mmCIF file of C-alpha atoms in Angstrom:
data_model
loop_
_atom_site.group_PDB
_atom_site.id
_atom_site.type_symbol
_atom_site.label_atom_id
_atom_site.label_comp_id
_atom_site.label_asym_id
_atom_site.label_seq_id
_atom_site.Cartn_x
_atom_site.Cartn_y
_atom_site.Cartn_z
ATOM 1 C CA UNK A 1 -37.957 19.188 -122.190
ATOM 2 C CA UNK A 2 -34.445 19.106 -124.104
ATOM 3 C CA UNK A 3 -34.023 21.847 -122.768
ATOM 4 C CA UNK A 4 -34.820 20.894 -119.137
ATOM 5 C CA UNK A 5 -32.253 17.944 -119.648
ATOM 6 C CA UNK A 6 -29.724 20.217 -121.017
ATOM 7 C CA UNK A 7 -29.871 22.525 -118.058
ATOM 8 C CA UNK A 8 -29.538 19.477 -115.673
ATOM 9 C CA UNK A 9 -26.911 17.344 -116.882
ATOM 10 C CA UNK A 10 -25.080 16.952 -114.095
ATOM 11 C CA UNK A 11 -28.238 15.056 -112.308
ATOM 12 C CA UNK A 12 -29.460 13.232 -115.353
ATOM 13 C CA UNK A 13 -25.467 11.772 -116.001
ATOM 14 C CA UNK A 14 -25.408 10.967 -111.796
ATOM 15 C CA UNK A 15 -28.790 9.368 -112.763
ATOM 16 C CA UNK A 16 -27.797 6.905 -115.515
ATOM 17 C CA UNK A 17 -24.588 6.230 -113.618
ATOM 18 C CA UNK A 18 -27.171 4.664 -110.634
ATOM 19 C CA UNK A 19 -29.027 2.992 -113.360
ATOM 20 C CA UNK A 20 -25.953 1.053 -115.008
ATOM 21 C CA UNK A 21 -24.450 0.536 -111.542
ATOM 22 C CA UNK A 22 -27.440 -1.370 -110.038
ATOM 23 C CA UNK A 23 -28.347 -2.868 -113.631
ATOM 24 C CA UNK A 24 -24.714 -4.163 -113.557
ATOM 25 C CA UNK A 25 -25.166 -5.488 -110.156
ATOM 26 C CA UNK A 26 -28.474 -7.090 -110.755
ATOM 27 C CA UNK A 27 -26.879 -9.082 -113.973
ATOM 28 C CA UNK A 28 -23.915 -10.726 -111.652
ATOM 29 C CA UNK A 29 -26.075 -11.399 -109.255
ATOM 30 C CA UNK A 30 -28.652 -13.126 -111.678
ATOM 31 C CA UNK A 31 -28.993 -16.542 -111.052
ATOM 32 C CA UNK A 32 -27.972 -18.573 -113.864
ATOM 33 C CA UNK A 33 -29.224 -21.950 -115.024
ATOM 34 C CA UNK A 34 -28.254 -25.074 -117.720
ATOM 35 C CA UNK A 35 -32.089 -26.372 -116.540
ATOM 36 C CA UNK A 36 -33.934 -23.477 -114.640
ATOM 37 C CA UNK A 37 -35.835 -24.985 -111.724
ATOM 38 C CA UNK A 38 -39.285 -25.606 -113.175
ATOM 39 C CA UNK A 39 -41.471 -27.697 -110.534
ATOM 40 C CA UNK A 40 -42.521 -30.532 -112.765
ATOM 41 C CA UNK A 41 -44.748 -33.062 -110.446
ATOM 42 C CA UNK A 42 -42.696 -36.410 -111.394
ATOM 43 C CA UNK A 43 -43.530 -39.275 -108.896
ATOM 44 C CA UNK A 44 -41.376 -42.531 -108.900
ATOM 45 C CA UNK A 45 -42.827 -45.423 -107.329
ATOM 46 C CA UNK A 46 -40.721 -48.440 -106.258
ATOM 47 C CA UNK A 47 -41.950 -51.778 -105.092
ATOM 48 C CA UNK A 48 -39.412 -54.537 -103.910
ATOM 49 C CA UNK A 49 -40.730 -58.681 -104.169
ATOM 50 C CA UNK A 50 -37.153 -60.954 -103.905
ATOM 51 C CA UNK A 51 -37.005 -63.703 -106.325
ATOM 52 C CA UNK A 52 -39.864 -62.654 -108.653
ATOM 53 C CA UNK A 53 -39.747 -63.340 -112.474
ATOM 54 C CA UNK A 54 -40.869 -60.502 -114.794
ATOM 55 C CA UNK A 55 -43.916 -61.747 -115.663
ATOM 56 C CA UNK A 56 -45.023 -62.335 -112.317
ATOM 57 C CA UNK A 57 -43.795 -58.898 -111.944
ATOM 58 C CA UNK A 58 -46.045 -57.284 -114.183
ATOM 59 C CA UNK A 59 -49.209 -59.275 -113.963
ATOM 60 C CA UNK A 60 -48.876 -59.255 -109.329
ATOM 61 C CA UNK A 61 -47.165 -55.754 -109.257
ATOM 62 C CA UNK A 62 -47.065 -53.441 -112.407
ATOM 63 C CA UNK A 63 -50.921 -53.828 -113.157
ATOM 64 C CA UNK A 64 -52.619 -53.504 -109.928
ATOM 65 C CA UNK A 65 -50.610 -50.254 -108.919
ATOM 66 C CA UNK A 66 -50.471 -48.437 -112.565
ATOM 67 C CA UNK A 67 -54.863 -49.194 -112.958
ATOM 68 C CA UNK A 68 -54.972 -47.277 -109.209
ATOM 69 C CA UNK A 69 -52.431 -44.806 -110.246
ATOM 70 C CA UNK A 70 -54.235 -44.007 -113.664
ATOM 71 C CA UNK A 71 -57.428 -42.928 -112.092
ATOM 72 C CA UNK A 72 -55.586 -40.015 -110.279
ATOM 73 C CA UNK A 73 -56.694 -36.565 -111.528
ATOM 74 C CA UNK A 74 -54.189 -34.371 -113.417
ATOM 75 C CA UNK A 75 -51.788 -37.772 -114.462
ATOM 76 C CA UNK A 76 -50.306 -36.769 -117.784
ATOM 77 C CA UNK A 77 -48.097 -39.760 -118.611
ATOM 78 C CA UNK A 78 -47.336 -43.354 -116.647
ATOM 79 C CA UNK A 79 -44.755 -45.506 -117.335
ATOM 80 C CA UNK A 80 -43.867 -49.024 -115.704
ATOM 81 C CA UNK A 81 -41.096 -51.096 -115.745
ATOM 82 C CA UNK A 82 -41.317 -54.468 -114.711
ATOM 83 C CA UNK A 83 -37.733 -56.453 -113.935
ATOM 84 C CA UNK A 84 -36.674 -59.187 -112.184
ATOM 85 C CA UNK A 85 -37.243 -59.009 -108.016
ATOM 86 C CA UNK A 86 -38.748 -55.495 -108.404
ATOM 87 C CA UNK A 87 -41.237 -53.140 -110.210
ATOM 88 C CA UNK A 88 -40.785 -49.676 -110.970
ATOM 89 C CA UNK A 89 -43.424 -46.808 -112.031
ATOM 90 C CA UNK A 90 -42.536 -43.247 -112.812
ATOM 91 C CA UNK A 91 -45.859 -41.010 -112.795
ATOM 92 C CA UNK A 92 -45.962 -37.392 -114.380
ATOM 93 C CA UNK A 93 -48.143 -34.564 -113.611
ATOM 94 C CA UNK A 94 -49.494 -31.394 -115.190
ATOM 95 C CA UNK A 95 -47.397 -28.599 -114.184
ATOM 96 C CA UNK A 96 -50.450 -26.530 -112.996
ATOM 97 C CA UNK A 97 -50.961 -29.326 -110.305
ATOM 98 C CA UNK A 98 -49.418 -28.655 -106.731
ATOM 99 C CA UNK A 99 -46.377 -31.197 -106.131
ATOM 100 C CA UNK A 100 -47.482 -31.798 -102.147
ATOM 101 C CA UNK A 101 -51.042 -32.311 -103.396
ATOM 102 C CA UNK A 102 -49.745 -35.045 -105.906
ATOM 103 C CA UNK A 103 -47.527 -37.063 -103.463
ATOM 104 C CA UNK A 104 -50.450 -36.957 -100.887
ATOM 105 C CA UNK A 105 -52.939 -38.350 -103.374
ATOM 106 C CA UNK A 106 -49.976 -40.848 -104.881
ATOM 107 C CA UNK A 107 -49.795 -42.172 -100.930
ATOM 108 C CA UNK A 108 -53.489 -42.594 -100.375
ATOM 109 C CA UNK A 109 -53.752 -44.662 -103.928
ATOM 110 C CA UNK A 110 -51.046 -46.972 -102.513
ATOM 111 C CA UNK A 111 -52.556 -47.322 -99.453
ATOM 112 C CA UNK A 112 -55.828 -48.142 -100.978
ATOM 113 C CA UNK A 113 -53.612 -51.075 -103.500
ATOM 114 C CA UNK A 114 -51.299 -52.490 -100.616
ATOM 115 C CA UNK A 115 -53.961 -54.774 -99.546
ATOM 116 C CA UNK A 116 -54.339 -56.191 -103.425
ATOM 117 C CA UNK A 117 -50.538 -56.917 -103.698
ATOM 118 C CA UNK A 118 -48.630 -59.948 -102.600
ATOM 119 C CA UNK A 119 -48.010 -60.376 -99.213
ATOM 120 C CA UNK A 120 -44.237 -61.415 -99.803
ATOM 121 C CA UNK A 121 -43.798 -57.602 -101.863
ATOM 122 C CA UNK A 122 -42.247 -54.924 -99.533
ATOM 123 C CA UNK A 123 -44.098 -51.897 -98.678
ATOM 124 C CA UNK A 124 -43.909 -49.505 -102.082
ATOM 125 C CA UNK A 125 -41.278 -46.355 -101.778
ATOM 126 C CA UNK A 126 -42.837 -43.181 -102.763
ATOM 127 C CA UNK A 127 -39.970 -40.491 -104.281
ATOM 128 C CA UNK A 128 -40.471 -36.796 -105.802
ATOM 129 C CA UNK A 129 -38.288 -36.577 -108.465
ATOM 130 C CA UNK A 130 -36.277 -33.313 -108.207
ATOM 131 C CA UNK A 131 -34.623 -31.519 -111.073
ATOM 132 C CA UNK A 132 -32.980 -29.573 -109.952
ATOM 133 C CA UNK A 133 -30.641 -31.276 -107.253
ATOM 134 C CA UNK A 134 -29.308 -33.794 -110.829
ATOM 135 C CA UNK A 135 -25.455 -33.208 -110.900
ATOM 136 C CA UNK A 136 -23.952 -30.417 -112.716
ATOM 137 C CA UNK A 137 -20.855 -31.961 -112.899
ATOM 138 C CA UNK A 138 -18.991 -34.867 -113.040
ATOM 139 C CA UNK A 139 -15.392 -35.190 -111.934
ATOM 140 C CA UNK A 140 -13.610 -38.546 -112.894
ATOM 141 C CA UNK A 141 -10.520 -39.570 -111.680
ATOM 142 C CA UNK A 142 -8.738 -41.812 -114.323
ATOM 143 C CA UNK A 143 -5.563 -43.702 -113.223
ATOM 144 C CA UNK A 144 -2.830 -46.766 -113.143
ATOM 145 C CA UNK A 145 -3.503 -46.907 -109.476
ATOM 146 C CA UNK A 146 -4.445 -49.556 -106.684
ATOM 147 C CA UNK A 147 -8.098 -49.496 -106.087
ATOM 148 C CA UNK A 148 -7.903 -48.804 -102.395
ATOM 149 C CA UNK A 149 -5.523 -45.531 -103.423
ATOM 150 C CA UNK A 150 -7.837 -44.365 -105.995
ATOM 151 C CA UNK A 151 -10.810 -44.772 -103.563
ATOM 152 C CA UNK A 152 -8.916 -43.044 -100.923
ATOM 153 C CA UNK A 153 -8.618 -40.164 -103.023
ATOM 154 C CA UNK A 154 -12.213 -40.084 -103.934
ATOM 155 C CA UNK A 155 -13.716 -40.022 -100.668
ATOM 156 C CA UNK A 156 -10.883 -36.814 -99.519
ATOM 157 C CA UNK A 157 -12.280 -34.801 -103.084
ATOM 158 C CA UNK A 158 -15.824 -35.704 -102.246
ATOM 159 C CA UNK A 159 -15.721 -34.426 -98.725
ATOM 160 C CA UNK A 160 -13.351 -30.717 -99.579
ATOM 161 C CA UNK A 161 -15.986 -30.459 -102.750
ATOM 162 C CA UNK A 162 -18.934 -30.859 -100.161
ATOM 163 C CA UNK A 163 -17.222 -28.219 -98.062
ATOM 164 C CA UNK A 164 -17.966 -25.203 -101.125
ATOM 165 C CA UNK A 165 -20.941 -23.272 -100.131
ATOM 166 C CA UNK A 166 -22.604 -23.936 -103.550
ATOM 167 C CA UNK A 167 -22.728 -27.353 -103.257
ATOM 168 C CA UNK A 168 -25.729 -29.329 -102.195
ATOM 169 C CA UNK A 169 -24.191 -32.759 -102.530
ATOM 170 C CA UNK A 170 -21.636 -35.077 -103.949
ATOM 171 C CA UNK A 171 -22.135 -38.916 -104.949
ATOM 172 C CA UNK A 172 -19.821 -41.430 -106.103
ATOM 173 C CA UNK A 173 -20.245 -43.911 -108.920
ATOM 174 C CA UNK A 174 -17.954 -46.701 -109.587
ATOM 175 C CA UNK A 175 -16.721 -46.540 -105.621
ATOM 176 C CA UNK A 176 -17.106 -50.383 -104.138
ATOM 177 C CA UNK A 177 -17.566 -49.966 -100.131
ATOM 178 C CA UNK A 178 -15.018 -51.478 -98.167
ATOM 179 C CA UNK A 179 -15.244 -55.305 -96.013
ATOM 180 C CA UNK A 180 -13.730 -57.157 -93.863
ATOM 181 C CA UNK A 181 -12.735 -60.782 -94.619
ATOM 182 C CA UNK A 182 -12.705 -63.102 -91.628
ATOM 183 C CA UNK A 183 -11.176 -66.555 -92.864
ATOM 184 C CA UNK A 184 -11.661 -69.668 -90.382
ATOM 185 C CA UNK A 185 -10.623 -73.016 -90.484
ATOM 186 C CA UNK A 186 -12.657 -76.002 -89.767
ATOM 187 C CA UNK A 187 -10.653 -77.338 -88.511
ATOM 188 C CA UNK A 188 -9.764 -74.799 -86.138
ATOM 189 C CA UNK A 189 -12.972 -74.469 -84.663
ATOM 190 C CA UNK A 190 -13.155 -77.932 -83.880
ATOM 191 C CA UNK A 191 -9.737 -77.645 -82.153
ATOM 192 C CA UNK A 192 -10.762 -75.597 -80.071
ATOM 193 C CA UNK A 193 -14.358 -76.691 -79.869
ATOM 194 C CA UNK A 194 -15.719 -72.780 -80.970
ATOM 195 C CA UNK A 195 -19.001 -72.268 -82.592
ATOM 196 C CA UNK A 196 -18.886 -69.486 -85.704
ATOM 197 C CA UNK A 197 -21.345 -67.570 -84.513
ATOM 198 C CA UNK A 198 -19.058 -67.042 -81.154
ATOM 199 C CA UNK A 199 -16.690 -65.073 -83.282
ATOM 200 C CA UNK A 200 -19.366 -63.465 -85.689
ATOM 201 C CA UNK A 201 -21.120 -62.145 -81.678
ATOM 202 C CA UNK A 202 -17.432 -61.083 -80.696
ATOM 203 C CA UNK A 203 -16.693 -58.980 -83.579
ATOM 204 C CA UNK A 204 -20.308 -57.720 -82.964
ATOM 205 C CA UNK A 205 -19.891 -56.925 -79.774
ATOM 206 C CA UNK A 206 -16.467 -54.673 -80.145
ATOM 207 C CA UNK A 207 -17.539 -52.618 -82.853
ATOM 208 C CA UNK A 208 -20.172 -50.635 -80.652
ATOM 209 C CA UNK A 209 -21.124 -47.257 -78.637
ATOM 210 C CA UNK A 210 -20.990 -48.225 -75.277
ATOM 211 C CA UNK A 211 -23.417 -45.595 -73.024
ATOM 212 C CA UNK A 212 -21.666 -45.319 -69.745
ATOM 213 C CA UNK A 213 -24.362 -42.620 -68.288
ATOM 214 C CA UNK A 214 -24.073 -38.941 -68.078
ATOM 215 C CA UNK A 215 -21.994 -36.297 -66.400
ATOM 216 C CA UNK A 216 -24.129 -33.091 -64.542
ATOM 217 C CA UNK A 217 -21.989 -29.531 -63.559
ATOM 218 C CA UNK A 218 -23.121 -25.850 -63.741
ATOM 219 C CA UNK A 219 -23.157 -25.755 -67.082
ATOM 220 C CA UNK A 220 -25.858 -28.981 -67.787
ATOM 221 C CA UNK A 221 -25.754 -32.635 -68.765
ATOM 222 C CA UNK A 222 -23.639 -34.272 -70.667
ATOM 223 C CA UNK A 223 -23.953 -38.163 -72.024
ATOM 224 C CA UNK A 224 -20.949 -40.091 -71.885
ATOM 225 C CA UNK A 225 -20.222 -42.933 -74.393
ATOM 226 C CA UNK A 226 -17.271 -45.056 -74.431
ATOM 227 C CA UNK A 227 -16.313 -45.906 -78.253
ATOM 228 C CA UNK A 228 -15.719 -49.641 -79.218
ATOM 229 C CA UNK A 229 -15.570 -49.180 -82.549
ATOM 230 C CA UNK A 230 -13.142 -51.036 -84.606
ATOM 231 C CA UNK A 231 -10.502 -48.718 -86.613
ATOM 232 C CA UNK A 232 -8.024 -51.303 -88.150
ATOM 233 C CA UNK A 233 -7.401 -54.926 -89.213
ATOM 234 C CA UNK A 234 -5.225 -54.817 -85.783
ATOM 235 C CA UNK A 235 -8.609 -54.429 -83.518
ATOM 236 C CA UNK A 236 -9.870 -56.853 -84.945
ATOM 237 C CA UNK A 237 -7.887 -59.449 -84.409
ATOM 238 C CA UNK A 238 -6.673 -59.038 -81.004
ATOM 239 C CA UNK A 239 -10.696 -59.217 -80.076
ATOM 240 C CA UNK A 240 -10.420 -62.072 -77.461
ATOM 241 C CA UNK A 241 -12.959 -64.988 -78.024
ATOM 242 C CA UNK A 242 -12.437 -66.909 -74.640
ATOM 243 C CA UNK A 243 -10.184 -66.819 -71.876
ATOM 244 C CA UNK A 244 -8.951 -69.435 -69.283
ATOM 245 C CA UNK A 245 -6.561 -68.266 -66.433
ATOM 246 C CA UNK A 246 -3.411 -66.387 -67.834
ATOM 247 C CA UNK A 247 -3.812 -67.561 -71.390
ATOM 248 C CA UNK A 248 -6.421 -65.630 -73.596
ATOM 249 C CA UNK A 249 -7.563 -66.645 -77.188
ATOM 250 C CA UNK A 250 -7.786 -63.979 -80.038
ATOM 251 C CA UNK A 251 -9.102 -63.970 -83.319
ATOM 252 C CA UNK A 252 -5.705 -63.860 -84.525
ATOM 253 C CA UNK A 253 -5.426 -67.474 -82.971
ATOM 254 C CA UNK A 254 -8.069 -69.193 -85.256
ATOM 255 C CA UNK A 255 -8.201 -66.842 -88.107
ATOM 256 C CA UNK A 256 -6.959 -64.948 -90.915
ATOM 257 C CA UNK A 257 -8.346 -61.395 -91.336
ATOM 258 C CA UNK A 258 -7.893 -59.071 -95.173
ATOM 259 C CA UNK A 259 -9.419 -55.884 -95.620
ATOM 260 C CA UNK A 260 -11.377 -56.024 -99.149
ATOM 261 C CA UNK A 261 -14.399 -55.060 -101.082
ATOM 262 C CA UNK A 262 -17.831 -56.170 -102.050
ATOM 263 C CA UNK A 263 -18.844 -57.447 -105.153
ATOM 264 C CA UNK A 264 -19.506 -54.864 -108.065
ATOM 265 C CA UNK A 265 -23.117 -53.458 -107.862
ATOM 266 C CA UNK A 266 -22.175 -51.101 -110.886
ATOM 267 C CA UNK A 267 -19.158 -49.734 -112.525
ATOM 268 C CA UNK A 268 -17.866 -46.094 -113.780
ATOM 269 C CA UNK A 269 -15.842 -45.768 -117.334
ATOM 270 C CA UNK A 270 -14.257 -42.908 -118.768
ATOM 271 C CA UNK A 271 -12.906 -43.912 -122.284
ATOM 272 C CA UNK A 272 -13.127 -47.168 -122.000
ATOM 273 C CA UNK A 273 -11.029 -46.695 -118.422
ATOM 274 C CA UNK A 274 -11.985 -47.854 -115.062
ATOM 275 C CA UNK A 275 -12.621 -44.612 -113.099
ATOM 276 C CA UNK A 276 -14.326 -43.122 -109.983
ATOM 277 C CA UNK A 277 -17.016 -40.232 -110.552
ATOM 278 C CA UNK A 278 -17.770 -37.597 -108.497
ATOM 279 C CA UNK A 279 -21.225 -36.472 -109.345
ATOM 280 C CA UNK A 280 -21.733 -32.598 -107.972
ATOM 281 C CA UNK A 281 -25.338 -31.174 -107.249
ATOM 282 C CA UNK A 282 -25.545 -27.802 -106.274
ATOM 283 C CA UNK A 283 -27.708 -25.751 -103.815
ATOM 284 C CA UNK A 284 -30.755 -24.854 -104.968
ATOM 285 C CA UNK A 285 -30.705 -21.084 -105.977
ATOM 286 C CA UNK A 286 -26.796 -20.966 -106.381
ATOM 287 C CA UNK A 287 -25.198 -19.784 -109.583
ATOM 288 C CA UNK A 288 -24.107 -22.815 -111.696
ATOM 289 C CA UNK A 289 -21.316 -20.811 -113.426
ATOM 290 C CA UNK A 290 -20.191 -19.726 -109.924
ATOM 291 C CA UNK A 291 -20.331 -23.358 -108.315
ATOM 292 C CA UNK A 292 -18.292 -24.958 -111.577
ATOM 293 C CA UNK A 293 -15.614 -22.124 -111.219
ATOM 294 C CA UNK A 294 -15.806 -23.130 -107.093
ATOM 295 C CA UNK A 295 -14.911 -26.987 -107.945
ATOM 296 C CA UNK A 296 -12.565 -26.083 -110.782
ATOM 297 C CA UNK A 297 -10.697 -24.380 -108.210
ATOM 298 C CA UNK A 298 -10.614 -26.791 -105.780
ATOM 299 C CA UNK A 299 -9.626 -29.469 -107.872
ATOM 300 C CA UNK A 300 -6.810 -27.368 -109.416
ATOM 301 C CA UNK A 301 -5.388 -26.731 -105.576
ATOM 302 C CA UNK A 302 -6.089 -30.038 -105.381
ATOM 303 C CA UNK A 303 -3.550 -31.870 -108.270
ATOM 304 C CA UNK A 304 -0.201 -30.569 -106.636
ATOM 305 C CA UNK A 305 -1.150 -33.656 -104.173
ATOM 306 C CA UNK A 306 -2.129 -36.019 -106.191
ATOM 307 C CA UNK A 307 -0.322 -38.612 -107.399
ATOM 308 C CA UNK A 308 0.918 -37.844 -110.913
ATOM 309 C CA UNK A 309 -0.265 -40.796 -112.968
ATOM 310 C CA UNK A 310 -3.612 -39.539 -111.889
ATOM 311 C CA UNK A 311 -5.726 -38.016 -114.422
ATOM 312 C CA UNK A 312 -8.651 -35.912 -113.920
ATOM 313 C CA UNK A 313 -11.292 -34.609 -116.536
ATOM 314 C CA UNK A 314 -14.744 -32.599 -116.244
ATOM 315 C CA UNK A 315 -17.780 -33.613 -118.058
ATOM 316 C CA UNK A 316 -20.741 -31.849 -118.316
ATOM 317 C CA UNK A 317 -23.856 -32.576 -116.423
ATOM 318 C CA UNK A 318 -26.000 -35.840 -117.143
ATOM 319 C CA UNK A 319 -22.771 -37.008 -119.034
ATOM 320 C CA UNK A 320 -23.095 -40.962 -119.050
ATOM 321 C CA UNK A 321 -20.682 -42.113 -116.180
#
């Protein structure tokens, strides 16, 4: 046999060169993974009831859905949460149990309960808890800028980061969504004799997709729309509320009109620091070391245009934000 090997060198050296090439392949191409996608059946449950104390909450809500929920084969641990104007059950499975059996059989118990529950509560929301699409990363932008500048920048990174291949997702913590502030005066409106709700039905009205039929060639049909939606503080206030002859009243006329933001549902710190995060989830299947290097990149491109008292840091996945 050493003999046979010795004789044929040239075919057994071509032969472990195929072996290390592919074997080096195979390794790059290995998917690689901080939590490898194990399908754990993990059910949340959520159940909405406005203005409800947490006692109520667990004796109307908590008990009546986790006694239905308990009797459901294969349920390896249930936990319940009552708080105030809600109730909230997580429900986990044994892995050997199929995850589209489990929601169906989570969905019939609820159906079964709905009629037991208050009739005020909402209708429960049934989630699969998935984790694998949990951020990777979080990007947080850190600096001594004007909220509306900082958020600015935050939406532009989130929507080049969604653009990577890799990436599944990207959501934002500590972002407040923009409003409009529409100031009257009393007495105003009895100047001019004007309900609110004229102006509330005006604004209404202008900041709609207007269908104005459809268009039919060679080629096929085509819908037309006419856009009325409102871009700027400017639109807004030049929306005419009534008109008599040549002389037309505006918004402008009986109002004041400032572009702000809604009240804090939740907050993002870095340090101490007020900050923005961008929490990345990537595609299911992609390499993680490939998708950080693909955002590392991007952001690096990304800091010759941003402002320079902006700071940017990455923290590892499931880092508190």
């Amino acid at each position: 046999m050493k003999s046979l090997l010795v004789e044929r060198n040239r075919t057994v050296i071509l032969l472990l060169i195929v072996i290390f090439t592919f074997g080096s392949y195979t390794y790059i191409k290995m998917p690689r993974e901080s939590n490898p996608d194990i399908q754990i059946p993990i059910i949340s449950v959520f159940v909405g009831f406005p203005g409800i104390s947490v006692e109520d909450s667990e004796k109307l809500l908590v008990l009546p859905i986790e006694n239905e929920l308990r009797s459901i084969e294969g349920a390896k641990e249930l936990r319940a949460f009552a708080t105030n104007d809600d109730a909230h059950m997580i429900l986990e499975f044994r892995t050997e149990y199929d995850n589209k059996e489990v929601l169906d059989n989570v969905r019939s118990k609820l159906l079964n309960i709905k009629s037991k529950l208050p009739i005020e509560a909402e209708s429960p929301i049934i989630n699969e808890i998935n984790l694998s699409l949990f951020p990777i990363l979080n990007v947080g932008l850190i600096g001594n800028l004007p909220e509306r500048t900082l958020t600015e920048i935050a939406r532009k990174l989130k929507k080049e980061i969604e653009s990577l291949p890799n990436v599944l997702k990207v959501e934002v913590a500590g972002m407040r969504k923009e409003t409009v502030e529409v100031i009257i005066e009393p007495t105003v409106l009895t100047k001019y004799n004007i309900q609110s709700n004229e102006i509330f039905q005006a604004i209404s009205n202008n900041n709609r997709l207007v269908g104005a039929g459809s268009l039919e060639n060679d080629t096929g049909k085509y819908s037309i729309k006419i856009s009325g939606l409102l871009k700027d503080i400017e639109d807004i206030m030049n929306i005419p509320i009534r008109s008599q002859s040549d002389a037309v009243l505006r918004i402008k006329d009986i109002a004041k009109v400032y572009l702000g933001f809604e009240d804090h549902q939740g907050f993002a710190r870095i340090n101490g620091l007020p900050s923005i995060v961008l929490e990345i989830s990537k595609r299911n299947g992609k390499n993680i070391i490939d998708t950080v290097n693909q955002v590392k990149y991007l952001i690096d491109k990304a800091k010759d245009q941003l402002p320079e008292n902006l700071k940017g840091m990455f923290k590892k996945a499931y880092a508190s934000s």
